[in-house]
CSV table of C-alpha atoms in Angstrom, one decimal:
chain,number,residue,atom,x,y,z
A,1,UNK,CA,32.5,-65.7,5.9
A,2,UNK,CA,31.0,-63.6,8.5
A,3,UNK,CA,27.7,-62.2,8.6
A,4,UNK,CA,26.6,-58.8,9.7
A,5,UNK,CA,23.0,-58.2,10.5
A,6,UNK,CA,22.0,-54.5,9.7
A,7,UNK,CA,19.3,-52.1,8.6
A,8,UNK,CA,20.2,-50.8,5.0
A,9,UNK,CA,18.3,-48.9,2.4
A,10,UNK,CA,18.8,-48.2,-1.5
A,11,UNK,CA,19.9,-44.6,-2.8
A,12,UNK,CA,16.3,-43.4,-2.3
A,13,UNK,CA,16.6,-44.2,1.4
A,14,UNK,CA,13.0,-46.2,1.3
A,15,UNK,CA,12.3,-49.1,2.0
A,16,UNK,CA,14.7,-49.7,5.3
A,17,UNK,CA,15.1,-53.3,5.9
A,18,UNK,CA,17.2,-55.6,7.9
A,19,UNK,CA,19.4,-57.8,5.9
A,20,UNK,CA,22.2,-60.2,6.6
A,21,UNK,CA,25.4,-58.8,4.6
A,22,UNK,CA,28.3,-60.9,3.5
A,23,UNK,CA,31.4,-59.3,2.2
A,24,UNK,CA,33.3,-61.8,0.1
A,25,UNK,CA,37.1,-61.2,-0.1
A,26,UNK,CA,37.4,-63.2,-3.6
A,27,UNK,CA,35.6,-64.8,-6.0
A,28,UNK,CA,35.8,-68.2,-4.3
A,29,UNK,CA,33.4,-66.2,-1.6
A,30,UNK,CA,30.5,-65.7,-4.2
A,31,UNK,CA,29.0,-69.3,-3.7
A,32,UNK,CA,29.8,-70.8,-0.3
A,33,UNK,CA,26.3,-72.0,1.0
A,34,UNK,CA,23.0,-72.1,-0.6
A,35,UNK,CA,21.3,-69.3,1.3
A,36,UNK,CA,18.9,-67.2,-0.8
A,37,UNK,CA,20.7,-64.1,-1.8
A,38,UNK,CA,21.3,-60.8,-4.0
A,39,UNK,CA,24.4,-59.1,-4.8
A,40,UNK,CA,24.8,-55.5,-4.0
A,41,UNK,CA,27.4,-53.1,-5.2
A,42,UNK,CA,27.6,-49.7,-3.9
A,43,UNK,CA,23.7,-49.3,-3.1
A,44,UNK,CA,22.8,-46.9,-5.8
A,45,UNK,CA,19.8,-48.8,-6.9
A,46,UNK,CA,17.1,-46.3,-5.5
A,47,UNK,CA,14.5,-48.7,-4.1
A,48,UNK,CA,14.7,-52.4,-3.1
A,49,UNK,CA,16.5,-54.0,-6.0
A,50,UNK,CA,19.7,-54.5,-3.8
A,51,UNK,CA,17.7,-55.4,-0.7
A,52,UNK,CA,16.7,-58.7,0.9
A,53,UNK,CA,14.6,-58.4,3.7
A,54,UNK,CA,15.8,-60.7,6.5
A,55,UNK,CA,17.9,-62.6,4.0
A,56,UNK,CA,21.4,-62.4,2.5
A,57,UNK,CA,23.1,-59.6,0.5
A,58,UNK,CA,26.6,-60.0,-1.0
A,59,UNK,CA,28.5,-57.2,-0.7
A,60,UNK,CA,31.0,-56.9,-4.1
A,61,UNK,CA,33.0,-53.9,-3.3
A,62,UNK,CA,35.9,-55.9,-2.6
A,63,UNK,CA,35.9,-57.8,-6.2
A,64,UNK,CA,37.3,-55.0,-7.7
A,65,UNK,CA,40.4,-56.1,-9.4
A,66,UNK,CA,41.4,-55.2,-13.3
A,67,UNK,CA,41.9,-58.4,-14.9
A,68,UNK,CA,43.2,-57.5,-18.4
A,69,UNK,CA,43.1,-54.5,-21.1
A,70,UNK,CA,43.8,-54.7,-24.7
A,71,UNK,CA,45.2,-51.2,-25.6
A,72,UNK,CA,44.9,-52.0,-29.3
A,73,UNK,CA,41.0,-52.9,-29.1
A,74,UNK,CA,40.1,-51.2,-25.9
A,75,UNK,CA,38.8,-54.1,-24.5
A,76,UNK,CA,38.7,-54.2,-20.5
A,77,UNK,CA,38.0,-57.2,-18.2
A,78,UNK,CA,37.4,-56.7,-14.5
A,79,UNK,CA,35.7,-58.1,-11.7
A,80,UNK,CA,32.1,-57.1,-11.1
A,81,UNK,CA,32.7,-55.0,-7.8
A,82,UNK,CA,34.9,-52.4,-9.9
A,83,UNK,CA,33.6,-49.1,-10.0
A,84,UNK,CA,33.2,-46.6,-12.8
A,85,UNK,CA,35.0,-44.1,-10.6
A,86,UNK,CA,37.8,-46.3,-10.6
A,87,UNK,CA,37.9,-47.0,-14.3
A,88,UNK,CA,37.7,-43.2,-15.2
A,89,UNK,CA,40.5,-42.3,-12.8
A,90,UNK,CA,42.7,-45.0,-14.4
A,91,UNK,CA,42.0,-44.8,-17.9
A,92,UNK,CA,40.8,-41.2,-18.7
A,93,UNK,CA,44.6,-40.3,-18.3
A,94,UNK,CA,45.3,-43.1,-20.9
A,95,UNK,CA,42.9,-41.9,-23.5
A,96,UNK,CA,39.9,-44.3,-22.9
A,97,UNK,CA,36.5,-43.9,-21.9
A,98,UNK,CA,33.5,-46.4,-21.3
A,99,UNK,CA,31.1,-46.0,-24.0
A,100,UNK,CA,28.0,-45.5,-21.6
A,101,UNK,CA,27.8,-43.8,-18.3
A,102,UNK,CA,25.1,-43.3,-15.9
A,103,UNK,CA,24.5,-40.4,-14.1
A,104,UNK,CA,26.7,-41.4,-11.2
A,105,UNK,CA,30.1,-42.8,-11.6
A,106,UNK,CA,29.7,-44.4,-8.1
A,107,UNK,CA,28.2,-47.7,-9.5
A,108,UNK,CA,30.0,-51.1,-10.2
A,109,UNK,CA,30.1,-53.0,-13.4
A,110,UNK,CA,28.1,-55.6,-11.9
A,111,UNK,CA,25.5,-53.1,-11.2
A,112,UNK,CA,25.9,-51.6,-14.6
A,113,UNK,CA,24.9,-55.0,-16.1
A,114,UNK,CA,22.0,-55.9,-13.8
A,115,UNK,CA,20.4,-52.7,-14.3
A,116,UNK,CA,21.4,-52.4,-18.1
A,117,UNK,CA,22.2,-48.7,-17.5
A,118,UNK,CA,22.0,-45.9,-19.9
A,119,UNK,CA,23.6,-42.6,-20.5
A,120,UNK,CA,23.0,-39.2,-22.5
A,121,UNK,CA,24.0,-41.1,-25.7
A,122,UNK,CA,21.3,-43.8,-25.8
A,123,UNK,CA,20.0,-42.5,-28.8
A,124,UNK,CA,23.2,-43.1,-30.4
A,125,UNK,CA,25.1,-45.8,-28.7
A,126,UNK,CA,22.4,-47.9,-26.8
A,127,UNK,CA,22.3,-49.1,-23.3
A,128,UNK,CA,25.4,-50.6,-21.6
A,129,UNK,CA,24.7,-54.1,-22.7
A,130,UNK,CA,25.5,-53.0,-26.3
A,131,UNK,CA,29.1,-52.6,-25.4
A,132,UNK,CA,29.7,-55.8,-23.4
A,133,UNK,CA,32.0,-58.4,-24.8
A,134,UNK,CA,30.9,-61.0,-22.3
A,135,UNK,CA,30.4,-61.8,-18.7
A,136,UNK,CA,31.2,-64.5,-15.9
A,137,UNK,CA,27.9,-65.5,-14.1
A,138,UNK,CA,28.2,-67.6,-10.6
A,139,UNK,CA,25.0,-69.7,-10.9
A,140,UNK,CA,22.8,-71.2,-8.1
A,141,UNK,CA,24.8,-74.2,-8.5
A,142,UNK,CA,28.0,-73.0,-8.2
A,143,UNK,CA,29.0,-73.3,-12.0
A,144,UNK,CA,31.1,-70.5,-13.4
A,145,UNK,CA,29.1,-69.5,-17.0
A,146,UNK,CA,31.0,-67.4,-19.5
A,147,UNK,CA,28.2,-65.9,-21.5
A,148,UNK,CA,28.1,-63.3,-24.3
A,149,UNK,CA,25.8,-62.4,-27.1
A,150,UNK,CA,27.0,-65.2,-29.0
A,151,UNK,CA,27.7,-67.8,-26.2
A,152,UNK,CA,25.2,-68.9,-23.7
A,153,UNK,CA,23.2,-65.9,-25.3
A,154,UNK,CA,19.9,-66.8,-23.4
A,155,UNK,CA,21.7,-66.5,-20.0
A,156,UNK,CA,23.3,-63.3,-21.3
A,157,UNK,CA,20.4,-61.6,-22.5
A,158,UNK,CA,18.4,-62.6,-19.2
A,159,UNK,CA,21.3,-61.2,-16.8
A,160,UNK,CA,21.6,-57.7,-18.3
A,161,UNK,CA,18.7,-55.9,-17.1
A,162,UNK,CA,17.8,-59.0,-15.0
A,163,UNK,CA,18.4,-57.1,-11.5
A,164,UNK,CA,21.0,-59.6,-10.4
A,165,UNK,CA,18.4,-62.5,-10.2
A,166,UNK,CA,19.9,-65.0,-12.5
A,167,UNK,CA,23.2,-65.4,-10.6
A,168,UNK,CA,25.8,-63.2,-9.2
A,169,UNK,CA,28.1,-61.4,-12.1
A,170,UNK,CA,31.8,-62.0,-11.2
A,171,UNK,CA,33.5,-60.8,-14.2
A,172,UNK,CA,32.4,-58.1,-16.9
A,173,UNK,CA,34.0,-57.5,-20.3
A,174,UNK,CA,33.4,-54.2,-22.0
A,175,UNK,CA,34.5,-52.1,-24.9
A,176,UNK,CA,36.0,-48.7,-24.3
A,177,UNK,CA,36.1,-45.7,-26.6
A,178,UNK,CA,39.3,-43.6,-27.2
A,179,UNK,CA,39.2,-40.0,-26.5
A,180,UNK,CA,41.4,-37.1,-27.2
A,181,UNK,CA,41.1,-35.2,-24.0
A,182,UNK,CA,39.5,-35.3,-20.6
A,183,UNK,CA,37.1,-32.4,-21.6
A,184,UNK,CA,33.9,-32.2,-23.4
A,185,UNK,CA,32.3,-29.3,-25.4
A,186,UNK,CA,28.9,-28.4,-24.2
A,187,UNK,CA,26.3,-26.0,-25.3
A,188,UNK,CA,22.9,-24.8,-23.7
A,189,UNK,CA,19.8,-23.9,-24.9
A,190,UNK,CA,16.5,-22.6,-22.9
A,191,UNK,CA,13.2,-23.8,-23.9
A,192,UNK,CA,9.9,-22.3,-23.2
A,193,UNK,CA,7.6,-25.6,-23.1
A,194,UNK,CA,7.5,-29.4,-23.4
A,195,UNK,CA,7.0,-29.2,-27.1
A,196,UNK,CA,10.1,-27.1,-27.6
A,197,UNK,CA,12.2,-29.4,-25.5
A,198,UNK,CA,11.4,-32.4,-27.4
A,199,UNK,CA,11.9,-30.4,-30.7
A,200,UNK,CA,15.5,-29.9,-29.5
A,201,UNK,CA,16.0,-33.7,-28.6
A,202,UNK,CA,14.5,-34.6,-32.0
A,203,UNK,CA,16.2,-31.8,-34.2
A,204,UNK,CA,19.2,-33.6,-36.0
A,205,UNK,CA,21.0,-30.1,-36.3
A,206,UNK,CA,21.0,-30.0,-32.6
A,207,UNK,CA,22.2,-33.6,-32.3
A,208,UNK,CA,25.5,-34.3,-30.5
A,209,UNK,CA,27.2,-37.6,-28.8
A,210,UNK,CA,25.3,-36.5,-25.6
A,211,UNK,CA,22.0,-34.9,-25.3
A,212,UNK,CA,19.8,-34.3,-22.1
A,213,UNK,CA,17.2,-31.7,-21.0
A,214,UNK,CA,16.7,-30.4,-17.4
A,215,UNK,CA,13.1,-29.7,-16.8
A,216,UNK,CA,11.7,-27.3,-14.5
A,217,UNK,CA,9.1,-29.8,-12.5
A,218,UNK,CA,7.2,-27.1,-11.0
A,219,UNK,CA,6.4,-25.3,-14.3
A,220,UNK,CA,2.7,-25.1,-15.3
A,221,UNK,CA,0.4,-23.9,-18.0
A,222,UNK,CA,2.0,-22.6,-20.9
A,223,UNK,CA,5.4,-23.1,-19.6
A,224,UNK,CA,4.6,-26.9,-18.6
A,225,UNK,CA,7.9,-28.8,-19.7
A,226,UNK,CA,10.1,-25.8,-20.1
A,227,UNK,CA,13.8,-26.5,-19.4
A,228,UNK,CA,17.5,-26.5,-20.5
A,229,UNK,CA,18.5,-28.5,-23.6
A,230,UNK,CA,21.9,-29.5,-23.0
A,231,UNK,CA,24.4,-31.3,-25.7
A,232,UNK,CA,28.0,-32.2,-26.0
A,233,UNK,CA,30.8,-34.1,-27.4
A,234,UNK,CA,34.1,-35.0,-26.4
A,235,UNK,CA,36.7,-32.3,-27.2
A,236,UNK,CA,39.4,-32.7,-29.5
A,237,UNK,CA,42.8,-30.9,-28.3
A,238,UNK,CA,42.1,-28.4,-31.0
A,239,UNK,CA,39.1,-27.5,-29.3
A,240,UNK,CA,40.5,-26.8,-25.9
A,241,UNK,CA,41.7,-23.4,-24.8
A,242,UNK,CA,45.5,-23.0,-25.0
A,243,UNK,CA,46.1,-23.6,-21.0
A,244,UNK,CA,44.7,-27.1,-21.2
A,245,UNK,CA,46.3,-28.3,-24.5
A,246,UNK,CA,49.6,-29.2,-23.0
A,247,UNK,CA,47.9,-31.9,-20.7
A,248,UNK,CA,44.6,-32.6,-22.5
A,249,UNK,CA,43.9,-36.0,-20.6
A,250,UNK,CA,44.9,-34.6,-17.2
A,251,UNK,CA,42.0,-35.1,-14.6
A,252,UNK,CA,40.6,-32.4,-12.7
A,253,UNK,CA,41.4,-32.8,-9.0
A,254,UNK,CA,38.3,-30.8,-7.5
A,255,UNK,CA,37.1,-32.2,-4.4
A,256,UNK,CA,33.8,-33.1,-3.2
A,257,UNK,CA,31.4,-31.6,-0.4
A,258,UNK,CA,29.6,-33.9,1.9
A,259,UNK,CA,25.9,-33.2,3.1
A,260,UNK,CA,26.7,-33.5,6.9
A,261,UNK,CA,23.3,-34.6,8.0
A,262,UNK,CA,19.5,-35.1,7.1
A,263,UNK,CA,18.1,-31.9,6.2
A,264,UNK,CA,14.6,-31.0,7.6
A,265,UNK,CA,11.9,-31.8,4.9
A,266,UNK,CA,10.6,-28.1,5.0
A,267,UNK,CA,13.6,-27.1,2.8
A,268,UNK,CA,11.9,-29.0,0.0
A,269,UNK,CA,8.8,-27.0,0.2
A,270,UNK,CA,7.2,-26.0,-3.2
A,271,UNK,CA,7.9,-22.6,-2.8
A,272,UNK,CA,11.5,-22.9,-2.2
A,273,UNK,CA,12.1,-25.5,-5.1
A,274,UNK,CA,10.3,-23.3,-7.6
A,275,UNK,CA,12.8,-20.5,-6.5
A,276,UNK,CA,15.7,-23.1,-7.1
A,277,UNK,CA,14.3,-24.1,-10.3
A,278,UNK,CA,13.7,-20.6,-11.7
A,279,UNK,CA,17.2,-19.3,-10.8
A,280,UNK,CA,18.6,-22.7,-12.3
A,281,UNK,CA,16.7,-22.0,-15.3
A,282,UNK,CA,17.8,-18.8,-15.9
A,283,UNK,CA,21.8,-19.6,-15.2
A,284,UNK,CA,22.0,-22.6,-17.2
A,285,UNK,CA,20.0,-21.4,-20.0
A,286,UNK,CA,22.1,-18.4,-20.4
A,287,UNK,CA,25.5,-20.7,-21.3
A,288,UNK,CA,24.3,-20.6,-25.0
A,289,UNK,CA,27.7,-20.1,-26.4
A,290,UNK,CA,29.9,-23.5,-26.6
A,291,UNK,CA,32.1,-23.8,-23.5
A,292,UNK,CA,34.8,-26.6,-22.3
A,293,UNK,CA,33.9,-28.6,-19.1
A,294,UNK,CA,35.6,-31.4,-17.7
A,295,UNK,CA,34.1,-34.9,-17.9
A,296,UNK,CA,33.1,-35.3,-14.1
A,297,UNK,CA,31.2,-31.8,-14.3
A,298,UNK,CA,29.5,-32.8,-17.5
A,299,UNK,CA,28.4,-36.5,-16.9
A,300,UNK,CA,28.3,-36.6,-13.0
A,301,UNK,CA,27.2,-33.0,-11.4
A,302,UNK,CA,25.8,-34.5,-8.4
A,303,UNK,CA,28.6,-36.6,-7.5
A,304,UNK,CA,30.4,-33.3,-6.4
A,305,UNK,CA,28.0,-33.5,-3.2
A,306,UNK,CA,28.6,-36.6,-1.5
A,307,UNK,CA,25.4,-38.1,0.5
A,308,UNK,CA,23.2,-35.8,-1.7
A,309,UNK,CA,20.2,-38.2,-1.0
A,310,UNK,CA,20.4,-36.7,2.7
A,311,UNK,CA,18.8,-33.5,1.1
A,312,UNK,CA,15.4,-35.4,1.3
A,313,UNK,CA,15.7,-36.0,4.7
A,314,UNK,CA,15.1,-39.2,6.8
A,315,UNK,CA,11.8,-40.1,5.0
A,316,UNK,CA,14.0,-40.3,1.6
A,317,UNK,CA,12.3,-39.9,-1.7
A,318,UNK,CA,11.1,-41.7,-4.9
A,319,UNK,CA,12.6,-41.4,-8.2
A,320,UNK,CA,9.9,-41.8,-10.9
A,321,UNK,CA,11.6,-42.8,-14.1
A,322,UNK,CA,9.7,-44.0,-17.0
A,323,UNK,CA,10.1,-44.7,-20.7
A,324,UNK,CA,7.4,-44.1,-23.3
A,325,UNK,CA,7.3,-44.7,-27.0
A,326,UNK,CA,7.5,-41.5,-29.3
A,327,UNK,CA,4.1,-42.4,-30.7
A,328,UNK,CA,1.4,-42.0,-28.1
A,329,UNK,CA,3.8,-41.3,-25.2
A,330,UNK,CA,4.3,-37.5,-25.4
A,331,UNK,CA,0.7,-36.9,-24.1
A,332,UNK,CA,1.6,-39.1,-21.5
A,333,UNK,CA,4.9,-37.4,-20.4
A,334,UNK,CA,2.9,-34.1,-20.6
A,335,UNK,CA,0.4,-35.5,-18.1
A,336,UNK,CA,2.7,-36.9,-15.7
A,337,UNK,CA,4.3,-33.6,-15.5
A,338,UNK,CA,1.1,-31.5,-15.1
A,339,UNK,CA,-0.4,-33.9,-12.6
A,340,UNK,CA,3.0,-33.7,-10.3
A,341,UNK,CA,3.4,-29.9,-10.7
A,342,UNK,CA,-0.2,-29.6,-9.6
A,343,UNK,CA,-0.1,-31.9,-6.8
A,344,UNK,CA,3.3,-29.9,-5.5
A,345,UNK,CA,5.4,-32.9,-6.1
A,346,UNK,CA,7.8,-31.1,-8.2
A,347,UNK,CA,11.6,-31.6,-8.0
A,348,UNK,CA,14.8,-29.8,-8.5
A,349,UNK,CA,15.8,-32.7,-10.7
A,350,UNK,CA,13.7,-33.6,-13.5
A,351,UNK,CA,15.5,-35.0,-16.7
A,352,UNK,CA,14.3,-35.9,-19.9
A,353,UNK,CA,16.4,-37.8,-22.4
A,354,UNK,CA,15.8,-39.5,-26.0
A,355,UNK,CA,16.2,-43.2,-26.2
A,356,UNK,CA,17.3,-45.0,-29.3
A,357,UNK,CA,16.8,-48.7,-30.1
A,358,UNK,CA,16.0,-51.2,-27.4
A,359,UNK,CA,18.6,-53.8,-26.3
A,360,UNK,CA,18.0,-57.4,-26.5
A,361,UNK,CA,17.9,-57.7,-22.9
A,362,UNK,CA,14.5,-59.2,-21.7
A,363,UNK,CA,14.1,-57.2,-18.8
A,364,UNK,CA,16.0,-54.2,-20.3
A,365,UNK,CA,14.1,-50.9,-19.4
A,366,UNK,CA,14.8,-48.5,-22.7
A,367,UNK,CA,12.2,-48.6,-25.3
A,368,UNK,CA,12.6,-46.3,-28.5
A,369,UNK,CA,11.3,-42.8,-27.5
A,370,UNK,CA,12.0,-41.0,-24.4
A,371,UNK,CA,12.4,-41.3,-20.8
A,372,UNK,CA,11.6,-38.9,-17.9
A,373,UNK,CA,13.1,-39.2,-14.4
A,374,UNK,CA,11.6,-37.2,-11.4
A,375,UNK,CA,13.1,-37.2,-8.1
A,376,UNK,CA,10.0,-36.7,-5.7
A,377,UNK,CA,10.2,-36.3,-1.7
A,378,UNK,CA,8.5,-39.3,0.0
A,379,UNK,CA,5.1,-38.0,1.6
A,380,UNK,CA,2.9,-40.7,2.2
A,381,UNK,CA,-0.1,-42.7,0.6
A,382,UNK,CA,-1.3,-39.7,-1.5
A,383,UNK,CA,1.8,-39.9,-3.5
A,384,UNK,CA,1.8,-43.5,-3.9
A,385,UNK,CA,-1.9,-43.5,-5.2
A,386,UNK,CA,-0.9,-40.9,-8.0
A,387,UNK,CA,2.1,-42.8,-9.1
A,388,UNK,CA,0.0,-46.0,-9.5
A,389,UNK,CA,-2.3,-43.8,-11.6
A,390,UNK,CA,0.7,-42.7,-13.8
A,391,UNK,CA,1.9,-46.3,-13.9
A,392,UNK,CA,-1.5,-47.1,-15.7
A,393,UNK,CA,-1.1,-44.3,-18.2
A,394,UNK,CA,2.5,-45.4,-18.8
A,395,UNK,CA,1.6,-49.0,-19.3
A,396,UNK,CA,-1.4,-48.2,-21.6
A,397,UNK,CA,0.8,-46.2,-24.0
A,398,UNK,CA,3.5,-49.2,-24.1
A,399,UNK,CA,6.0,-47.7,-21.8
A,400,UNK,CA,7.5,-49.0,-18.7
A,401,UNK,CA,9.2,-48.1,-15.3
A,402,UNK,CA,12.8,-48.4,-14.3
A,403,UNK,CA,13.1,-51.2,-12.1
A,404,UNK,CA,16.6,-50.0,-10.7
A,405,UNK,CA,14.9,-46.6,-9.5
A,406,UNK,CA,11.7,-48.4,-8.3
A,407,UNK,CA,10.3,-49.0,-4.8
A,408,UNK,CA,6.6,-49.2,-5.2
A,409,UNK,CA,5.5,-50.7,-8.7
A,410,UNK,CA,2.9,-53.3,-8.6
A,411,UNK,CA,3.1,-57.0,-9.9
A,412,UNK,CA,0.2,-56.2,-12.4
A,413,UNK,CA,1.7,-52.9,-13.6
A,414,UNK,CA,5.1,-54.8,-14.0
A,415,UNK,CA,3.5,-57.7,-16.3
A,416,UNK,CA,1.8,-55.0,-18.5
A,417,UNK,CA,5.0,-53.0,-19.0
A,418,UNK,CA,7.6,-55.9,-19.6
A,419,UNK,CA,6.2,-58.4,-22.4
A,420,UNK,CA,9.2,-60.3,-22.2
A,421,UNK,CA,8.9,-61.4,-18.6
A,422,UNK,CA,7.7,-64.9,-19.7
A,423,UNK,CA,10.8,-65.4,-21.6
A,424,UNK,CA,12.9,-64.2,-19.0
A,425,UNK,CA,11.3,-66.4,-16.2
A,426,UNK,CA,11.9,-69.4,-18.4
A,427,UNK,CA,15.5,-68.8,-18.4
A,428,UNK,CA,15.5,-67.8,-14.7
A,429,UNK,CA,13.8,-71.2,-13.8
A,430,UNK,CA,16.7,-72.8,-16.0
A,431,UNK,CA,19.5,-71.2,-14.2
A,432,UNK,CA,18.0,-71.1,-10.6
A,433,UNK,CA,15.3,-73.7,-10.2
A,434,UNK,CA,15.2,-73.3,-6.4
A,435,UNK,CA,15.1,-69.5,-6.3
A,436,UNK,CA,18.4,-69.0,-4.8
A,437,UNK,CA,18.6,-65.5,-6.0
A,438,UNK,CA,15.9,-63.2,-4.6
A,439,UNK,CA,15.4,-59.7,-3.7
A,440,UNK,CA,12.8,-57.5,-2.0
A,441,UNK,CA,12.1,-56.2,-5.5
A,442,UNK,CA,11.6,-59.7,-6.8
A,443,UNK,CA,9.3,-60.6,-4.1
A,444,UNK,CA,7.2,-57.3,-4.3
A,445,UNK,CA,6.7,-57.9,-7.9
A,446,UNK,CA,6.1,-61.8,-7.4
A,447,UNK,CA,8.8,-62.5,-10.2
A,448,UNK,CA,9.1,-66.1,-8.6
A,449,UNK,CA,5.7,-66.9,-9.4
A,450,UNK,CA,6.0,-66.3,-13.0
A,451,UNK,CA,3.7,-64.6,-15.6
């Protein structure tokens, strides 16, 4: 199998590193030598989780075969390079939907497991790992290890959320949910400040299968944390307009547009972002009556714009996504929003969601409470210093930063945020005693060194 030496980056376009790329054509190619490696799906991790500076990166995109589907139980088994986009395209017309989908469909099953992704329904349905039946892991010794919540369970819970560092995920089994249509019934509600936004997320009378809030990341003072609360549920056929009832599971064929080039960083000036946020707040907040929307617009609005990360220019961007517990975490969220806005680091994409119970994944991200994600144009050391200070506040309240989005967390902060790291490290040592699976993220956080 050939090796291509190439400079690559994660979705945030920072850092850019030179890696040795290999693209196996079959599962047999997942273990053909002992070179240190990390698997990479579609490169949607934002930072350095799927980079291996001067080392090997296994591209899994051609390991995308569907292996079986039990239509009575909704159980799907597929190779790890299968994407959610492929699954949605094939199974929505058949009346099935993945229980958990993240904010883009351009991710692989292996990536969903490695990052233990979450969606707008975490408060009800938990993370991706809670709907896995089992997975097959190719270990450092080349062994194909079948593991599940009941079989080789330590390896299983170290692998979900384990950022690909316990082995290469070769196959994934998931439970799907039945749906009646390819549409959702959605409803929006504008909020005046952070307290009201959180109140909607916590109010059972406003709960739905999926809830999320977009925040105006540049609002300050009395308007800090204002936004648009959004909720929705899969539409029954009876909830659809008459024109859609004949083919309720038909997929919309709307195309996508592509950002053709890196845009000048000046387009992300706070003044322009403030105008964008104001218009978005007014327009989306005005949609208070329930409306029907196809699943792609509801779950993956940014996927309509290919290469949207070019909007941040050549320097790229950082996404700061943290999770904080409900008790003690609200004031930390307030401080994060205030300090980012006052420093001019506002964004057109700031999202707040409610988290339910944590999964059993040793390095899984969600904690019961809330999660805030903010995209920030990369502007040098001042921003990094501010984020370090915010890390300290997040860790202090029992929260954590999402490794799948991270590019700059320190080893000390990581150890404060992930209390089960020692447990994970012991399993990692058993599965991979010679550190065959390594990434730029694992070396930056000094994971190999242990607690």
